Amino acid sequence: MIAIIDYGMGNLRSVQKAFERVGFGAEVVQDPARVGQARGVVLPGVGAFRDAMDNLKAAGLDRAVKEAIAGGKPFLGICLGLQLLFEVSEEFGSTPGLGIFPGRVRRIHWEVKIPHMGWNQVFFQKEISLTRGIPDGSTFYFVHSYYVDPGDQDLVAGVTTYGQPFTSMVNRGNVFGIQFHPEKSSTLGLKILQNFGELVAKC
């Protein structure tokens, strides 16, 4: 079972339906115990970083995320879920994140329209299982005003240019993070989720 963490941020049912479409069972969960029972974990989300962290902590889901990652379970952060993996966000001042990865979440500050919304290319920086069978430079659907600035460049798995280049995919070990929305990214977005599901199935 793939657990999709529900902490009150985002349309989780669309992610669940996308997994089901590519043949993998996924359950939207609020209970940390269910996260612990899952073979793979997905942290999606849209909205404010501070609210997301408050909600995760209130439900004990922050600990569940850290335990799942430490236990080696395949883990996928989507959009805000990617950003929450980092140490701190500059949104509304300074808000600590989960601290799985070193680095900061910064507002897009250069001269472009905010939010970054629509289709854009992702150029892969290294081979990872999440992008197997997907051509380099493929387009995916983005909606965001903040981006991750990793403290370790070895984390960077994909880069996108919107006025300036920014990190749009990260990976280390069993943990993956993507800034775009695979559930809104047509065939190639579904391929991302299929690849993640196949990784979970092997565990």
PDB file of N, CA and C in Angstrom, residues 1-6 15 19 25-44 68 73-76 196 200:
ATOM      1  N   MET A   1       0.833  -1.198   0.000  1.00  0.00           N
ATOM      2  CA  MET A   1       0.000   0.000   0.000  1.00  0.00           C
ATOM      3  C   MET A   1       0.871   1.253   0.000  1.00  0.00           C
ATOM      4  N   ILE A   2       0.486   2.220  -0.815  1.00  0.00           N
ATOM      5  CA  ILE A   2       1.131   3.527  -0.830  1.00  0.00           C
ATOM      6  C   ILE A   2       0.280   4.480  -0.015  1.00  0.00           C
ATOM      7  N   ALA A   3       0.855   5.099   0.986  1.00  0.00           N
ATOM      8  CA  ALA A   3       0.139   6.054   1.837  1.00  0.00           C
ATOM      9  C   ALA A   3       0.323   7.464   1.293  1.00  0.00           C
ATOM     10  N   ILE A   4      -0.783   8.145   1.033  1.00  0.00           N
ATOM     11  CA  ILE A   4      -0.773   9.553   0.637  1.00  0.00           C
ATOM     12  C   ILE A   4      -1.164  10.354   1.871  1.00  0.00           C
ATOM     13  N   ILE A   5      -0.238  11.134   2.386  1.00  0.00           N
ATOM     14  CA  ILE A   5      -0.453  11.798   3.677  1.00  0.00           C
ATOM     15  C   ILE A   5      -1.405  12.976   3.531  1.00  0.00           C
ATOM     16  N   ASP A   6      -2.471  12.933   4.333  1.00  0.00           N
ATOM     17  CA  ASP A   6      -3.471  13.996   4.355  1.00  0.00           C
ATOM     18  C   ASP A   6      -3.246  14.862   5.587  1.00  0.00           C
ATOM     19  N   VAL A  15      -4.269  12.706  -6.701  1.00  0.00           N
ATOM     20  CA  VAL A  15      -3.037  11.914  -6.660  1.00  0.00           C
ATOM     21  C   VAL A  15      -3.381  10.436  -6.492  1.00  0.00           C
ATOM     22  N   PHE A  19      -2.513   7.265  -9.155  1.00  0.00           N
ATOM     23  CA  PHE A  19      -1.844   6.007  -8.837  1.00  0.00           C
ATOM     24  C   PHE A  19      -2.710   4.815  -9.254  1.00  0.00           C
ATOM     25  N   GLY A  25      -2.357   0.541  -5.771  1.00  0.00           N
ATOM     26  CA  GLY A  25      -3.265   0.947  -4.710  1.00  0.00           C
ATOM     27  C   GLY A  25      -2.649   2.031  -3.849  1.00  0.00           C
ATOM     28  N   ALA A  26      -3.432   3.043  -3.567  1.00  0.00           N
ATOM     29  CA  ALA A  26      -2.970   4.145  -2.720  1.00  0.00           C
ATOM     30  C   ALA A  26      -4.107   4.550  -1.794  1.00  0.00           C
ATOM     31  N   GLU A  27      -3.753   4.897  -0.579  1.00  0.00           N
ATOM     32  CA  GLU A  27      -4.747   5.253   0.433  1.00  0.00           C
ATOM     33  C   GLU A  27      -4.409   6.624   1.018  1.00  0.00           C
ATOM     34  N   VAL A  28      -5.390   7.508   1.076  1.00  0.00           N
ATOM     35  CA  VAL A  28      -5.215   8.806   1.733  1.00  0.00           C
ATOM     36  C   VAL A  28      -5.320   8.581   3.236  1.00  0.00           C
ATOM     37  N   VAL A  29      -4.285   8.945   3.988  1.00  0.00           N
ATOM     38  CA  VAL A  29      -4.233   8.619   5.422  1.00  0.00           C
ATOM     39  C   VAL A  29      -3.950   9.868   6.254  1.00  0.00           C
ATOM     40  N   GLN A  30      -4.543   9.884   7.438  1.00  0.00           N
ATOM     41  CA  GLN A  30      -4.287  10.934   8.433  1.00  0.00           C
ATOM     42  C   GLN A  30      -3.634  10.379   9.689  1.00  0.00           C
ATOM     43  N   ASP A  31      -3.651   9.073   9.829  1.00  0.00           N
ATOM     44  CA  ASP A  31      -3.166   8.392  11.029  1.00  0.00           C
ATOM     45  C   ASP A  31      -1.685   8.040  10.858  1.00  0.00           C
ATOM     46  N   PRO A  32      -0.814   8.516  11.757  1.00  0.00           N
ATOM     47  CA  PRO A  32       0.606   8.166  11.650  1.00  0.00           C
ATOM     48  C   PRO A  32       0.859   6.661  11.621  1.00  0.00           C
ATOM     49  N   ALA A  33       0.009   5.893  12.293  1.00  0.00           N
ATOM     50  CA  ALA A  33       0.183   4.442  12.306  1.00  0.00           C
ATOM     51  C   ALA A  33       0.009   3.856  10.910  1.00  0.00           C
ATOM     52  N   ARG A  34      -0.896   4.419  10.130  1.00  0.00           N
ATOM     53  CA  ARG A  34      -1.103   3.930   8.758  1.00  0.00           C
ATOM     54  C   ARG A  34       0.102   4.261   7.881  1.00  0.00           C
ATOM     55  N   VAL A  35       0.736   5.390   8.147  1.00  0.00           N
ATOM     56  CA  VAL A  35       1.974   5.719   7.429  1.00  0.00           C
ATOM     57  C   VAL A  35       3.029   4.667   7.732  1.00  0.00           C
ATOM     58  N   GLY A  36       3.099   4.266   8.996  1.00  0.00           N
ATOM     59  CA  GLY A  36       4.068   3.256   9.397  1.00  0.00           C
ATOM     60  C   GLY A  36       3.821   1.905   8.764  1.00  0.00           C
ATOM     61  N   GLN A  37       2.575   1.601   8.442  1.00  0.00           N
ATOM     62  CA  GLN A  37       2.223   0.319   7.850  1.00  0.00           C
ATOM     63  C   GLN A  37       2.412   0.286   6.336  1.00  0.00           C
ATOM     64  N   ALA A  38       2.558   1.447   5.722  1.00  0.00           N
ATOM     65  CA  ALA A  38       2.647   1.531   4.263  1.00  0.00           C
ATOM     66  C   ALA A  38       4.016   1.070   3.772  1.00  0.00           C
ATOM     67  N   ARG A  39       4.053   0.625   2.521  1.00  0.00           N
ATOM     68  CA  ARG A  39       5.323   0.235   1.897  1.00  0.00           C
ATOM     69  C   ARG A  39       5.985   1.413   1.200  1.00  0.00           C
ATOM     70  N   GLY A  40       5.196   2.411   0.830  1.00  0.00           N
ATOM     71  CA  GLY A  40       5.706   3.629   0.219  1.00  0.00           C
ATOM     72  C   GLY A  40       4.879   4.808   0.699  1.00  0.00           C
ATOM     73  N   VAL A  41       5.461   5.993   0.697  1.00  0.00           N
ATOM     74  CA  VAL A  41       4.794   7.171   1.261  1.00  0.00           C
ATOM     75  C   VAL A  41       4.910   8.345   0.293  1.00  0.00           C
ATOM     76  N   VAL A  42       3.790   9.068   0.142  1.00  0.00           N
ATOM     77  CA  VAL A  42       3.747  10.257  -0.703  1.00  0.00           C
ATOM     78  C   VAL A  42       3.285  11.435   0.141  1.00  0.00           C
ATOM     79  N   LEU A  43       4.010  12.544   0.050  1.00  0.00           N
ATOM     80  CA  LEU A  43       3.644  13.784   0.743  1.00  0.00           C
ATOM     81  C   LEU A  43       3.366  14.842  -0.318  1.00  0.00           C
ATOM     82  N   PRO A  44       2.090  15.014  -0.699  1.00  0.00           N
ATOM     83  CA  PRO A  44       1.750  16.051  -1.676  1.00  0.00           C
ATOM     84  C   PRO A  44       1.413  17.358  -0.964  1.00  0.00           C
ATOM     85  N   ALA A  68       9.475   6.954   8.391  1.00  0.00           N
ATOM     86  CA  ALA A  68       9.355   6.245   7.116  1.00  0.00           C
ATOM     87  C   ALA A  68      10.625   6.395   6.284  1.00  0.00           C
ATOM     88  N   LYS A  73      11.829   3.401   3.400  1.00  0.00           N
ATOM     89  CA  LYS A  73      10.678   3.292   2.509  1.00  0.00           C
ATOM     90  C   LYS A  73      10.791   4.290   1.362  1.00  0.00           C
ATOM     91  N   PRO A  74      10.417   3.904   0.146  1.00  0.00           N
ATOM     92  CA  PRO A  74      10.373   4.887  -0.940  1.00  0.00           C
ATOM     93  C   PRO A  74       9.444   6.039  -0.557  1.00  0.00           C
ATOM     94  N   PHE A  75       9.940   7.263  -0.733  1.00  0.00           N
ATOM     95  CA  PHE A  75       9.209   8.458  -0.297  1.00  0.00           C
ATOM     96  C   PHE A  75       9.226   9.476  -1.421  1.00  0.00           C
ATOM     97  N   LEU A  76       8.055  10.059  -1.699  1.00  0.00           N
ATOM     98  CA  LEU A  76       7.925  11.050  -2.764  1.00  0.00           C
ATOM     99  C   LEU A  76       7.245  12.306  -2.238  1.00  0.00           C
ATOM    100  N   PHE A 196       7.434   5.245  -9.491  1.00  0.00           N
ATOM    101  CA  PHE A 196       7.476   5.218  -8.027  1.00  0.00           C
ATOM    102  C   PHE A 196       6.758   3.984  -7.510  1.00  0.00           C
ATOM    103  N   VAL A 200       8.191   0.926  -5.128  1.00  0.00           N
ATOM    104  CA  VAL A 200       7.546   0.461  -3.887  1.00  0.00           C
ATOM    105  C   VAL A 200       7.293  -1.038  -3.939  1.00  0.00           C
TER     106      VAL A 200
END
